Coordinates of N, CA and C in Angstrom, one line a residue:
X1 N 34.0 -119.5 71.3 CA 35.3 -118.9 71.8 C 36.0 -118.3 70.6
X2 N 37.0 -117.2 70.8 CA 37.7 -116.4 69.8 C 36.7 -115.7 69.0
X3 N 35.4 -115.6 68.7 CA 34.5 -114.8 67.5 C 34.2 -114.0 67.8
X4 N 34.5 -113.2 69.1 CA 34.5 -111.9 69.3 C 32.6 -111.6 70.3
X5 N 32.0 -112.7 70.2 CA 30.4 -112.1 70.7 C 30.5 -112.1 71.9
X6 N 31.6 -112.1 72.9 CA 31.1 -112.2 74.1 C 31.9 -110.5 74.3
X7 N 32.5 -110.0 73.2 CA 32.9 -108.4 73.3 C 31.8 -107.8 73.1
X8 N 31.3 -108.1 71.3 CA 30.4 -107.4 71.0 C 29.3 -107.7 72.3
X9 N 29.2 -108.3 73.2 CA 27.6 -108.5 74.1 C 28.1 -106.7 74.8
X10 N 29.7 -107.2 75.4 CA 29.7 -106.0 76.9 C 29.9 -105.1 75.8
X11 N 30.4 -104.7 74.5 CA 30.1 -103.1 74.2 C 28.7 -102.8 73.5
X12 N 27.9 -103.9 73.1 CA 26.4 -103.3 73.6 C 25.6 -103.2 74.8
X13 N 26.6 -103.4 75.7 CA 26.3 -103.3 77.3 C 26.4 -101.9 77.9
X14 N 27.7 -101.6 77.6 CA 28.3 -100.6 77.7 C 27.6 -99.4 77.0
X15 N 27.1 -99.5 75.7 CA 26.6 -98.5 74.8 C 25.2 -98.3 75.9
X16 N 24.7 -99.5 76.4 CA 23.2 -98.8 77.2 C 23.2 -98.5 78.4
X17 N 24.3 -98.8 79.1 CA 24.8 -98.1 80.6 C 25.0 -96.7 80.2
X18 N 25.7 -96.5 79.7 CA 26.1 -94.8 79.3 C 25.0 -94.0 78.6
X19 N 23.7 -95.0 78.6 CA 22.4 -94.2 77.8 C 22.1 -93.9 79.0
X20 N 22.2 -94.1 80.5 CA 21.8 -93.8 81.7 C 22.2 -92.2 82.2
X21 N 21.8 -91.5 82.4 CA 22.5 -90.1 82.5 C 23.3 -90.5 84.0
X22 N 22.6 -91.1 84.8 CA 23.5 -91.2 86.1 C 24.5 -92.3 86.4
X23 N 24.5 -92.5 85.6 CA 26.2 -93.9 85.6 C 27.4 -93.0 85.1
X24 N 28.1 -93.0 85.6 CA 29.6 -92.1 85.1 C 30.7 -93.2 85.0
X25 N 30.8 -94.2 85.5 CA 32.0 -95.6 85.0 C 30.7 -96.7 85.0
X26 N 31.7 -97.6 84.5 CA 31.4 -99.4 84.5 C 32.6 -100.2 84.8
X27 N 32.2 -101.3 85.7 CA 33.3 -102.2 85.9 C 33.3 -103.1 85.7
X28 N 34.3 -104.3 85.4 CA 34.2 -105.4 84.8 C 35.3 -106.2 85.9
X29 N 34.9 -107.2 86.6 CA 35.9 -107.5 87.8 C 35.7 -109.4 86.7
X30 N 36.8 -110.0 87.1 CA 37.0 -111.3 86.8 C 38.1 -111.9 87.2
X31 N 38.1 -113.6 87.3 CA 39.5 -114.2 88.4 C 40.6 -114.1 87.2
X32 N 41.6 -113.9 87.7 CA 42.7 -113.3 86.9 C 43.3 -114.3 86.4
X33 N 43.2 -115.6 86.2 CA 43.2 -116.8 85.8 C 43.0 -117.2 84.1
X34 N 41.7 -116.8 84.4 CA 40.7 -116.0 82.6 C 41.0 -115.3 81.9
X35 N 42.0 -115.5 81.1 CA 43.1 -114.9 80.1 C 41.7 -114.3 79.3
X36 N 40.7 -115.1 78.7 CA 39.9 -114.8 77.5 C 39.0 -113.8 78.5
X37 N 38.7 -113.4 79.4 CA 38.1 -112.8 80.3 C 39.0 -111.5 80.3
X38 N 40.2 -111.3 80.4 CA 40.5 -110.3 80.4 C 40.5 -109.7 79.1
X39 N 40.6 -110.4 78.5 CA 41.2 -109.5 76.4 C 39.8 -108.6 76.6
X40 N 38.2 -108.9 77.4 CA 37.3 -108.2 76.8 C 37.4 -106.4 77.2
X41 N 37.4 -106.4 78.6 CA 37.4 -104.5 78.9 C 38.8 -104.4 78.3
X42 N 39.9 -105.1 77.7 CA 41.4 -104.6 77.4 C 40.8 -104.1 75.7
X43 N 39.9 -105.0 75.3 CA 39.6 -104.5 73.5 C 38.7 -103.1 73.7
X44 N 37.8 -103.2 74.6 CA 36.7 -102.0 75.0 C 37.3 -100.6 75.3
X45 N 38.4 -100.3 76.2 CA 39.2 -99.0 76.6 C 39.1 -99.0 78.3
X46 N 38.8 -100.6 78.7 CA 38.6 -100.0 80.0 C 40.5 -100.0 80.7
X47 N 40.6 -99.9 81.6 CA 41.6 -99.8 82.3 C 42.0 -100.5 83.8
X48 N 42.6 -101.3 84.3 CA 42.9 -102.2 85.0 C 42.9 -101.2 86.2
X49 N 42.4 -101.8 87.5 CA 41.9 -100.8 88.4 C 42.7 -101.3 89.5
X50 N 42.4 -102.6 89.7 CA 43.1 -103.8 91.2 C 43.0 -104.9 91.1
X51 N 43.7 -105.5 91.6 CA 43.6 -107.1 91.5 C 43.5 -107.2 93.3
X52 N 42.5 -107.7 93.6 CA 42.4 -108.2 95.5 C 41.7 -109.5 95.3
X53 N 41.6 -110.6 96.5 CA 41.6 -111.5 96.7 C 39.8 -112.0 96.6
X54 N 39.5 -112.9 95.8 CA 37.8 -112.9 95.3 C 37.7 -113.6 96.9
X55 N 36.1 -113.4 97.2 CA 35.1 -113.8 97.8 C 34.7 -115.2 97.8
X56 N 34.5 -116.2 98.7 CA 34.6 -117.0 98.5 C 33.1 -117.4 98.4
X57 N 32.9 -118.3 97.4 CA 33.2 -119.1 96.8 C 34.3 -119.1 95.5
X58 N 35.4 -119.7 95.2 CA 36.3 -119.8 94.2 C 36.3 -120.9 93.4
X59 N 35.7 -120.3 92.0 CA 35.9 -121.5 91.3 C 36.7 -122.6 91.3
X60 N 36.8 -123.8 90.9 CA 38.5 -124.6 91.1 C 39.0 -124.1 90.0
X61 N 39.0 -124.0 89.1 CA 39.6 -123.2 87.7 C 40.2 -121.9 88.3
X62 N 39.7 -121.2 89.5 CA 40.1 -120.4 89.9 C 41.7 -119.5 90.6
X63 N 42.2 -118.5 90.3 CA 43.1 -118.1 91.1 C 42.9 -117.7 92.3
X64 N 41.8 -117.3 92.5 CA 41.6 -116.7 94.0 C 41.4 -115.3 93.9
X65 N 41.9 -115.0 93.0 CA 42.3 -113.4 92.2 C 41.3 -112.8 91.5
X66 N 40.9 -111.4 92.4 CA 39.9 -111.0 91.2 C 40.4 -109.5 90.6
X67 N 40.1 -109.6 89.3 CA 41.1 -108.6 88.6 C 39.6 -107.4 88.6
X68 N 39.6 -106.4 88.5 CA 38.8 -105.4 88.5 C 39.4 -104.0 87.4
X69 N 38.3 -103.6 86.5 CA 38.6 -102.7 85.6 C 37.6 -102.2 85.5
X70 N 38.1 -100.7 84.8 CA 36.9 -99.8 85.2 C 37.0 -98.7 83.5
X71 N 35.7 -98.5 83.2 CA 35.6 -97.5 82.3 C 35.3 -96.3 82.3
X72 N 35.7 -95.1 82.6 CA 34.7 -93.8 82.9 C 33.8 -93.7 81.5
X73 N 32.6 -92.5 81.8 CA 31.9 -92.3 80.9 C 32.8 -91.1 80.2
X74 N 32.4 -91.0 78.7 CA 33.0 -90.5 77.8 C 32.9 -89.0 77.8
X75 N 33.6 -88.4 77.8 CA 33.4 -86.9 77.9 C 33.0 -86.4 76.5
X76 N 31.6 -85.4 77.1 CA 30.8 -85.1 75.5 C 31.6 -84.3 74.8
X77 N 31.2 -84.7 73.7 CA 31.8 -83.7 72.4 C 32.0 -82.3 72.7
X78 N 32.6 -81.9 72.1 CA 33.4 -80.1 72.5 C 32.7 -79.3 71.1
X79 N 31.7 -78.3 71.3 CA 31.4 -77.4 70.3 C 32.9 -77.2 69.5
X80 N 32.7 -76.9 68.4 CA 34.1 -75.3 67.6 C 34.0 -74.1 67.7

């Protein structure tokens, strides 16, 4: 916990979803409860999308709450 590998995993996740020519976003949903869950798409550039009510089964650790974030794919470089 805190050493950063569970970021470094999703942005080498992220680096090979976007090697897909047909993926245009990625999402990252988790119970909003999960403070260390959220810092990861918040360090990455993703952006908070919705928070609606998780599916049940709910952890007991759980809020009930599932937070959802989303990354589009990067727009290619621009000739000069």
């Amino acid at each position: 916990t805190g050493q950063g590998i569970a970021t470094r995993a999703a942005a080498a996740l992220v680096a090979e979803m976007f090697a897909l020519p047909a993926v245009e976003y990625l999402e990252i949903t988790h119970d909003s409860a999960n403070a260390s869950s959220a810092a990861i798409p918040r360090r990455l550039g993703f952006t908070q999308l919705r928070q609606e009510p998780a599916p049940p089964p709910v952890a007991p650790s759980g809020s009930g709450i599932n937070v959802t974030w989303r990354l589009a794919r990067p727009a290619p470089p621009t000739a000069p």
